[in-house]
Coordinates of C-alpha atoms and ligand atoms in Angstrom, one line a residue:
M1 CA -219.6 55.3 -45.7
T2 CA -219.0 57.0 -48.9
V3 CA -215.5 58.6 -49.0
V4 CA -215.3 62.2 -49.7
T5 CA -211.8 63.9 -50.0
R6 CA -211.3 67.2 -50.9
F7 CA -207.9 69.2 -52.2
A8 CA -208.1 72.6 -50.8
P9 CA -205.3 75.0 -52.3
S10 CA -205.4 78.5 -51.9
P11 CA -205.1 80.4 -55.4
T12 CA -202.1 82.6 -54.1
G13 CA -199.8 81.0 -56.7
T14 CA -199.4 78.0 -59.0
L15 CA -199.2 74.4 -57.7
H16 CA -196.0 73.0 -56.9
V17 CA -194.8 69.4 -56.8
G18 CA -195.6 69.1 -53.1
N19 CA -199.2 70.3 -53.6
L20 CA -199.7 68.3 -56.7
R21 CA -198.8 65.0 -54.4
T22 CA -201.4 66.1 -51.9
A23 CA -204.1 66.5 -54.7
L24 CA -203.0 63.2 -55.9
H25 CA -203.3 61.1 -52.8
N26 CA -206.6 62.8 -52.3
W27 CA -208.0 61.4 -55.8
L28 CA -206.2 58.1 -55.3
F29 CA -208.0 57.5 -51.9
A30 CA -211.4 58.7 -53.2
R31 CA -211.0 56.5 -56.4
R32 CA -209.8 53.5 -54.2
H33 CA -212.9 53.6 -52.0
G34 CA -215.3 54.5 -54.9
G35 CA -215.8 58.0 -53.3
T36 CA -215.8 61.5 -54.4
F37 CA -212.9 64.0 -55.0
L38 CA -213.5 67.6 -54.4
L39 CA -211.6 70.8 -55.4
R40 CA -212.2 73.4 -52.9
I41 CA -210.7 76.7 -53.5
D42 CA -209.6 78.3 -50.4
D43 CA -209.9 81.8 -51.6
T44 CA -211.1 83.6 -48.3
D45 CA -208.1 85.8 -48.6
Q46 CA -209.4 88.1 -51.2
A47 CA -206.4 90.4 -51.2
R48 CA -204.0 87.5 -52.1
S49 CA -206.3 85.3 -54.3
E50 CA -206.2 85.7 -58.0
E51 CA -208.5 84.4 -60.7
R52 CA -205.4 83.4 -63.0
F53 CA -204.2 81.0 -60.2
V54 CA -207.8 79.5 -59.9
E55 CA -207.5 78.7 -63.7
S56 CA -204.2 77.3 -63.5
I57 CA -205.0 75.1 -60.5
R58 CA -207.8 73.5 -62.6
A59 CA -205.6 73.2 -65.6
D60 CA -202.9 71.7 -63.8
L61 CA -205.3 68.9 -62.3
A62 CA -206.8 68.4 -65.8
W63 CA -203.3 67.8 -67.2
M64 CA -202.7 65.3 -64.5
G65 CA -206.1 63.7 -65.1
L66 CA -207.4 64.4 -61.7
I67 CA -210.7 65.5 -62.5
P68 CA -212.6 66.7 -59.4
D69 CA -216.4 65.5 -59.0
A70 CA -217.2 68.9 -57.8
E71 CA -215.6 72.3 -57.2
E72 CA -216.5 74.7 -54.4
R73 CA -215.4 78.2 -53.5
Q74 CA -214.8 79.7 -50.0
S75 CA -215.7 83.1 -51.2
A76 CA -219.1 81.9 -52.2
R77 CA -219.8 80.9 -48.6
F78 CA -219.0 84.0 -46.3
D79 CA -222.8 84.0 -45.4
R80 CA -222.6 80.4 -44.3
Y81 CA -219.5 81.0 -42.3
E82 CA -221.2 84.4 -40.9
A83 CA -224.2 82.2 -39.5
R84 CA -221.9 79.3 -37.7
F85 CA -219.6 81.9 -36.3
A86 CA -222.5 83.7 -34.9
Q87 CA -223.7 80.4 -33.4
L88 CA -220.0 79.6 -31.8
V89 CA -220.0 83.2 -30.4
A90 CA -223.7 82.6 -28.9
D91 CA -222.4 79.4 -27.2
G92 CA -219.4 81.0 -25.9
R93 CA -216.8 78.9 -27.9
V94 CA -215.7 82.1 -29.7
Y95 CA -214.8 85.1 -28.0
P96 CA -213.4 88.7 -28.8
A97 CA -209.9 89.4 -27.9
Y98 CA -208.3 93.0 -28.0
E99 CA -204.7 92.6 -27.8
T100 CA -202.2 94.0 -30.3
A101 CA -199.6 92.0 -32.0
Q102 CA -197.0 93.6 -30.0
E103 CA -198.9 92.8 -26.7
L104 CA -199.2 89.3 -27.7
E105 CA -195.4 89.0 -28.7
L106 CA -194.4 90.6 -25.3
K107 CA -196.5 88.1 -23.4
R108 CA -194.9 85.2 -25.4
K109 CA -191.5 86.3 -24.7
V110 CA -192.1 86.7 -20.9
L111 CA -193.3 83.1 -20.8
L112 CA -190.7 81.7 -23.2
G113 CA -188.1 83.7 -20.7
R114 CA -189.5 81.9 -17.7
G115 CA -189.2 78.4 -19.5
L116 CA -193.0 78.2 -19.9
P117 CA -194.8 77.1 -23.0
P118 CA -195.9 80.4 -25.0
V119 CA -199.8 79.7 -24.5
Y120 CA -202.0 82.5 -25.0
D121 CA -203.2 83.4 -21.2
R122 CA -206.9 84.1 -22.2
A123 CA -206.9 87.5 -20.6
A124 CA -209.7 88.6 -23.1
L125 CA -211.9 85.9 -21.4
A126 CA -211.5 87.7 -18.1
L127 CA -212.7 91.0 -19.4
T128 CA -215.9 92.3 -17.8
D129 CA -218.7 93.8 -20.2
A130 CA -217.5 97.3 -18.9
G131 CA -214.0 96.4 -19.7
R132 CA -215.0 95.5 -23.3
A133 CA -217.2 98.4 -23.7
T134 CA -214.4 100.7 -22.7
L135 CA -212.1 99.2 -25.4
E136 CA -214.5 99.3 -28.0
A137 CA -215.4 102.9 -27.1
E138 CA -211.6 103.7 -27.7
G139 CA -212.0 102.2 -31.2
V140 CA -210.4 99.1 -30.6
R141 CA -211.9 96.5 -32.9
P142 CA -211.4 92.7 -31.5
H143 CA -209.9 89.6 -33.3
W144 CA -211.6 86.3 -32.4
R145 CA -210.3 83.3 -30.7
F146 CA -211.8 79.7 -30.5
R147 CA -212.2 78.6 -26.9
L148 CA -210.5 75.2 -26.7
D149 CA -211.9 72.7 -24.1
H150 CA -209.0 72.2 -21.7
D151 CA -210.6 69.3 -20.1
E152 CA -210.5 67.3 -23.3
A153 CA -207.6 65.8 -24.5
I154 CA -207.2 65.7 -28.1
A155 CA -206.5 62.6 -29.8
W156 CA -206.9 60.8 -33.1
E157 CA -205.7 57.8 -35.3
D158 CA -203.6 59.4 -38.1
M159 CA -203.7 57.4 -41.2
V160 CA -200.1 58.1 -41.8
R161 CA -198.6 59.1 -38.3
G162 CA -200.5 56.6 -36.1
P163 CA -201.9 57.8 -32.8
Q164 CA -201.7 61.4 -32.1
R165 CA -202.3 63.1 -28.6
F166 CA -202.4 66.8 -27.6
E167 CA -203.1 68.4 -24.5
A168 CA -205.6 71.2 -25.2
R169 CA -204.1 73.4 -22.1
L170 CA -200.9 73.5 -23.8
L171 CA -202.3 75.1 -27.2
S172 CA -203.1 78.6 -27.6
D173 CA -206.9 79.5 -28.3
P174 CA -206.6 80.0 -31.9
V175 CA -207.4 83.0 -33.9
V176 CA -210.1 82.3 -36.4
R177 CA -211.1 85.9 -37.5
R178 CA -209.1 88.9 -37.8
A179 CA -210.3 92.5 -36.6
D180 CA -211.1 93.7 -40.0
G181 CA -213.5 90.6 -40.2
S182 CA -211.5 88.6 -42.5
W183 CA -211.4 84.8 -41.8
L184 CA -208.2 82.8 -41.2
Y185 CA -208.3 79.5 -42.7
L186 CA -209.1 77.1 -39.7
L187 CA -212.8 77.6 -39.1
P188 CA -214.2 78.1 -42.5
S189 CA -212.2 74.8 -43.5
V190 CA -213.9 72.6 -40.6
I191 CA -217.2 74.5 -41.6
D192 CA -216.9 73.2 -45.2
D193 CA -215.6 70.0 -44.2
I194 CA -219.0 69.4 -42.3
D195 CA -221.2 70.8 -45.0
M196 CA -219.6 68.9 -48.0
G197 CA -219.6 65.7 -46.0
V198 CA -215.7 65.4 -46.3
T199 CA -214.7 62.0 -44.4
H200 CA -211.1 62.2 -44.9
V201 CA -208.8 65.2 -44.6
V202 CA -205.3 64.4 -46.4
R203 CA -202.8 67.0 -46.1
G204 CA -199.2 67.9 -45.2
E205 CA -197.9 67.3 -41.9
D206 CA -197.4 70.9 -41.4
H207 CA -201.0 71.1 -40.6
V208 CA -200.8 68.6 -37.5
S209 CA -201.2 71.1 -35.0
N210 CA -204.3 72.7 -36.8
T211 CA -206.0 69.2 -36.7
A212 CA -205.6 69.6 -32.9
S213 CA -207.6 72.7 -32.9
Q214 CA -209.9 71.7 -35.7
I215 CA -211.2 68.4 -33.9
Q216 CA -212.6 70.5 -31.3
M217 CA -214.3 72.9 -34.1
F218 CA -216.0 69.9 -35.5
T219 CA -217.4 68.8 -32.3
A220 CA -218.4 72.4 -31.3
L221 CA -220.1 72.6 -34.6
G222 CA -222.1 69.4 -34.2
G223 CA -220.1 67.7 -37.3
A224 CA -218.5 64.3 -37.1
V225 CA -214.7 64.3 -36.9
P226 CA -213.1 63.0 -40.1
G227 CA -210.2 60.7 -40.6
F228 CA -206.9 62.4 -41.0
A229 CA -204.0 61.8 -43.0
H230 CA -200.8 64.0 -42.6
E231 CA -198.2 63.3 -45.0
A232 CA -194.4 63.9 -44.4
L233 CA -193.3 66.8 -46.7
L234 CA -191.1 66.3 -49.7
T235 CA -187.4 67.2 -50.0
G236 CA -185.2 68.0 -52.7
N237 CA -182.0 66.3 -53.5
E238 CA -180.1 68.2 -50.8
G239 CA -182.2 66.7 -48.2
K240 CA -184.5 69.4 -47.1
L241 CA -187.4 71.3 -48.5
S242 CA -185.7 73.4 -51.1
K243 CA -186.7 76.6 -52.8
R244 CA -186.6 74.7 -56.0
L245 CA -189.3 72.2 -55.0
G246 CA -191.4 75.0 -54.0
S247 CA -191.1 76.3 -57.5
L248 CA -191.3 73.1 -59.6
G249 CA -194.9 73.0 -61.0
I250 CA -196.6 71.6 -64.2
D251 CA -195.3 74.2 -66.5
H252 CA -191.9 73.1 -65.8
F253 CA -192.4 69.4 -66.0
R254 CA -194.4 69.8 -69.6
D255 CA -191.4 72.0 -70.7
V256 CA -189.0 69.4 -69.9
G257 CA -191.1 66.4 -71.5
I258 CA -192.6 64.9 -68.5
E259 CA -195.8 62.9 -69.1
P260 CA -198.4 63.1 -66.8
Q261 CA -198.5 59.5 -66.2
A262 CA -194.7 59.6 -65.0
L263 CA -195.5 62.2 -62.3
I264 CA -198.3 60.3 -61.0
A265 CA -196.5 56.9 -60.9
L266 CA -193.9 58.7 -58.9
L267 CA -195.9 60.7 -56.7
A268 CA -198.0 57.9 -55.9
R269 CA -195.5 55.7 -54.3
L270 CA -192.8 58.3 -53.3
G271 CA -192.5 57.9 -49.6
T272 CA -194.2 54.5 -49.4
S273 CA -192.7 51.1 -49.0
D274 CA -194.0 50.3 -52.5
P275 CA -191.8 50.2 -55.5
V276 CA -192.0 53.1 -57.9
E277 CA -193.1 51.4 -61.2
P278 CA -193.7 52.9 -64.7
F279 CA -197.6 52.5 -64.8
A280 CA -199.1 54.1 -67.9
D281 CA -202.6 53.7 -66.6
P282 CA -203.4 54.6 -62.8
T283 CA -205.5 51.5 -62.3
P284 CA -202.7 49.4 -60.3
L285 CA -201.8 52.5 -58.3
I286 CA -205.4 53.1 -57.2
A287 CA -205.8 49.5 -56.4
S288 CA -202.6 49.7 -54.1
F289 CA -203.1 52.9 -52.5
D290 CA -203.1 52.9 -48.8
F291 CA -201.9 55.5 -46.3
G292 CA -200.5 52.8 -44.2
R293 CA -197.8 52.2 -46.6
F294 CA -196.5 55.9 -46.2
G295 CA -193.5 56.4 -43.9
R296 CA -193.2 59.3 -41.4
A297 CA -189.9 60.2 -42.9
P298 CA -189.6 63.1 -45.5
A299 CA -189.7 61.8 -49.2
R300 CA -187.0 62.5 -51.3
F301 CA -188.1 63.9 -54.8
D302 CA -185.4 63.3 -57.3
E303 CA -185.8 64.8 -60.9
A304 CA -183.4 62.1 -62.3
E305 CA -185.7 59.4 -61.0
L306 CA -188.6 61.3 -62.9
A307 CA -186.9 61.5 -66.0
Q308 CA -186.0 57.8 -65.9
L309 CA -189.7 56.7 -65.0
N310 CA -190.8 59.1 -67.7
A311 CA -188.6 57.3 -70.5
R312 CA -190.2 53.8 -69.4
I313 CA -193.9 55.7 -69.7
V314 CA -192.9 57.0 -73.2
H315 CA -191.9 53.5 -74.3
Q316 CA -195.3 52.4 -73.6
L317 CA -197.3 55.0 -75.0
D318 CA -199.0 54.3 -78.4
H319 CA -199.1 56.3 -81.5
A320 CA -202.8 57.5 -80.8
A321 CA -202.0 59.0 -77.4
V322 CA -199.2 61.2 -78.9
A323 CA -200.0 61.8 -82.6
D324 CA -201.1 65.3 -82.1
R325 CA -197.6 66.2 -80.5
L326 CA -195.7 64.2 -83.3
P327 CA -194.3 66.2 -86.5
A328 CA -196.6 65.4 -89.5
G329 CA -195.5 62.2 -91.1
I330 CA -194.8 60.1 -88.1
D331 CA -197.1 57.2 -88.7
V332 CA -197.5 54.1 -86.5
A333 CA -194.7 52.3 -88.0
G334 CA -192.4 55.5 -87.4
W335 CA -193.6 55.9 -84.0
D336 CA -193.0 52.0 -83.1
A337 CA -189.6 52.5 -84.5
I338 CA -188.3 55.7 -82.8
R339 CA -190.3 55.2 -79.3
P340 CA -187.7 52.8 -77.7
N341 CA -185.0 55.4 -78.0
L342 CA -186.9 58.3 -76.4
S343 CA -186.6 59.9 -73.1
T344 CA -189.6 62.3 -74.0
V345 CA -192.1 62.3 -76.8
A346 CA -190.4 65.7 -78.1
E347 CA -187.4 64.0 -79.0
A348 CA -189.3 62.0 -81.7
A349 CA -188.9 65.3 -83.9
D350 CA -185.0 64.6 -83.6
W351 CA -185.3 61.3 -85.1
W352 CA -187.7 62.2 -87.5
A353 CA -185.3 64.6 -88.7
V354 CA -182.6 61.9 -88.9
V355 CA -185.2 59.8 -91.0
Q356 CA -186.1 62.5 -93.4
G357 CA -182.6 64.2 -93.7
P358 CA -180.4 66.1 -94.5
I359 CA -178.0 64.4 -92.2
A360 CA -174.5 65.3 -91.4
P361 CA -172.9 62.0 -91.1
P362 CA -169.3 62.1 -89.5
P363 CA -166.4 61.7 -91.7
V364 CA -165.7 58.0 -93.0
A365 CA -162.9 56.1 -91.4
E366 CA -160.4 55.0 -93.8
E367 CA -160.8 51.5 -93.2
D368 CA -164.6 52.0 -93.7
G369 CA -164.6 53.6 -97.3
D370 CA -164.4 50.3 -99.5
F371 CA -167.0 48.6 -97.1
L372 CA -169.5 51.4 -97.4
A373 CA -169.1 51.5 -101.3
R374 CA -169.9 47.8 -101.4
A375 CA -172.8 48.6 -98.9
R376 CA -174.3 50.9 -101.7
V377 CA -173.8 48.3 -104.4
V378 CA -175.6 45.8 -102.3
A379 CA -178.2 48.1 -101.3
A380 CA -179.1 49.1 -104.8
E381 CA -179.7 45.6 -105.7
L382 CA -181.6 44.6 -102.6
D383 CA -185.3 43.7 -102.4
W384 CA -186.7 46.3 -100.3
S385 CA -189.8 45.3 -99.6
T386 CA -189.3 42.8 -96.5
D387 CA -186.7 43.7 -93.8
P388 CA -184.0 45.4 -96.0
W389 CA -181.7 46.0 -93.0
R390 CA -181.6 42.2 -92.3
T391 CA -181.0 41.3 -96.0
L392 CA -178.4 44.1 -96.4
T393 CA -176.5 43.1 -93.3
D394 CA -176.7 39.4 -94.2
A395 CA -175.3 40.2 -97.7
L396 CA -172.6 42.2 -96.5
K397 CA -171.3 39.9 -93.8
V398 CA -171.2 37.1 -96.6
A399 CA -169.4 39.5 -99.1
T400 CA -166.9 41.3 -96.7
G401 CA -166.4 38.7 -93.9
R402 CA -167.2 41.7 -91.4
K403 CA -169.5 40.9 -88.3
G404 CA -170.7 42.8 -85.3
K405 CA -169.9 46.2 -84.5
A406 CA -167.2 46.7 -87.5
L407 CA -170.2 45.5 -89.7
F408 CA -173.0 47.4 -88.1
L409 CA -171.6 51.0 -86.8
P410 CA -170.2 52.4 -90.2
L411 CA -173.6 51.5 -91.6
R412 CA -175.4 53.3 -88.8
R413 CA -173.3 56.1 -89.0
A414 CA -173.4 56.6 -92.8
L415 CA -177.2 56.1 -92.7
T416 CA -178.1 58.5 -89.7
G417 CA -175.1 60.2 -88.9
R418 CA -175.2 59.1 -85.4
D419 CA -173.5 56.2 -83.3
H420 CA -176.8 55.2 -81.5
G421 CA -180.3 55.3 -82.1
P422 CA -183.4 53.5 -82.7
D423 CA -183.2 49.8 -84.1
M424 CA -181.9 50.1 -87.7
A425 CA -184.2 47.2 -88.8
A426 CA -187.2 49.6 -87.9
L427 CA -185.4 52.9 -89.0
L428 CA -184.2 51.8 -92.5
P429 CA -187.8 51.2 -94.0
L430 CA -188.6 54.7 -92.9
I431 CA -185.2 56.0 -94.3
G432 CA -186.3 54.2 -97.5
K433 CA -184.2 53.3 -100.4
D434 CA -183.7 56.5 -102.2
R435 CA -182.2 58.4 -99.0
A436 CA -180.2 55.1 -97.9
L437 CA -178.6 55.0 -101.5
E438 CA -177.8 58.7 -101.2
R439 CA -176.4 58.5 -97.8
L440 CA -174.2 55.4 -98.4
A441 CA -172.9 57.2 -101.4
T442 CA -171.7 60.4 -99.6
G443 CA -170.6 58.1 -96.7
Ligands
LIG1 N1 -205.9 75.9 -48.0 C1 -205.2 75.3 -47.0 C2 -203.6 75.0 -47.5 O1 -203.4 75.1 -48.7 C3 -205.9 73.7 -46.9 C4 -205.4 72.8 -45.8 C5 -206.3 71.7 -45.7 O2 -206.1 71.0 -46.6 O3 -207.1 71.6 -44.7 O4 -202.8 74.8 -46.6

C-alpha cells in the first residue's frame, strides 16, 4: 500500500500553529512511509473562502519546507459531489429533511429535558410522498441528512487514541447539504478521500465524532475506510486552547526570528514520548515519526521552548544557509565568529555593528585606565596575522600579572562596548588592528 495523506485547510484565514502541526504530521508520516502528501483546499464555503488565504497557506507550507506532491481544490469538484450525492439519494442513504433550525432546537431541548441524548428523531424519514409534496408546495426547501446504519456499531483503531467505538443509534444523522444547496464539509471530504486514494486521515481530535459518521459514508460510497490519527490539541502556557495560540502563525514566527527548522523540530515531537531536539535537518524526525508515540493529553506549546530550540538551530546553520539575510560584509569567518552568540539570525546585524563600529563603550573603571593604556601599546606592536587575541592577552598577562576576568573583561568592554558576546578570539580579527587601537585609546 502506498501511503497517501492530505492536509485539508479551509481558506477562511491564515494557518495557526495547530494547523501547521497537523500539516507537518501529515507530511512526516507520508515521508516516513515513502508516500504522497496532498494539499487539499477545502473551499466549498465560497462566501468565506478567500484567494489570499489560499496563497498564504501555500506560502506558509513552502516556508516550512512542506511541499505538497499535489494540490486539490474542492471548488473544482462540485460536479463530482453532485453525482455521488445523487447516488446516495437514489440508494436511500441521503434523505431530505424540512425542519427549521428552531424546530430542531426545540426537539433537542425536549429530549435533554427528559434526560435523553439529543439525537435527531428522523421525523423527515417518516414523511409520506404527499407530506413532502405539501411542504415543497409551500416553498420549504429541504436540507439533506445522511442516514446512519443503526445496526452497525462504528469502530476503528485510531493511530493515536487506540480503539474507538460509537453506537450509531446515539448519533444524529448528519446534515451533509444545506437547503441552499451548499455543502457541509463531511461528505465532500469523504468523496475526495476515496477519489484521491487517501490512506490515512490525520487531523485534530475535534473531528473524532465526524469520523464516526464518515466511516459509514466511506462504506456507503463503496470506498475503503482509511486509517485515522486524531491528535490531541495544543494548549498554550495557561493550559488551555488560548486565543493567542489560535492567532500564532508563520508571520509571527518569522517576525521574531524563528527558523522553520526550529518550528519543525518542536512540532514534530511535542506531545510525544521522544525528546525535543534541535534537528536542523528533518531526516531523523522523519525516521522516528510514529503516531504510537503521541499521548492523548493536550500538548503544551511554549514559545520560550521554541526560542531556545531556535538558538540551538541557528548555531548549526552555515553561512550559505543564511547569507542572503546577513548584512553585507559578514563572510564565513564573520558568521562563524558571531553565530554561537545568536538567538536569531537577525541579531547578527547587531554584532556586525559592534565589529564595524562606532561603539559606545561604558566609562573605564578607574583601576583599568593604566591597564588599557598598556594594552594599546602592546596591541600596536603585536603581530596581527595569527590569533591576535591570544597574543595580546598572553603578553598582557606577563606584563601586568592580571588574569581571568580582570584581564579579559576590561578588554572586551573597550573593544566591543559590551560585557558579553562572541568569543573574542574570533571577534578581534574581524574588528581588526586599526579599530582595535582606536577603541583601546578611547577606552
Ligand atoms: N477542512 C477541514 C478542517 O479544516 C478538514 C478536516 C479534515 O482533515 O478532514 O477542519
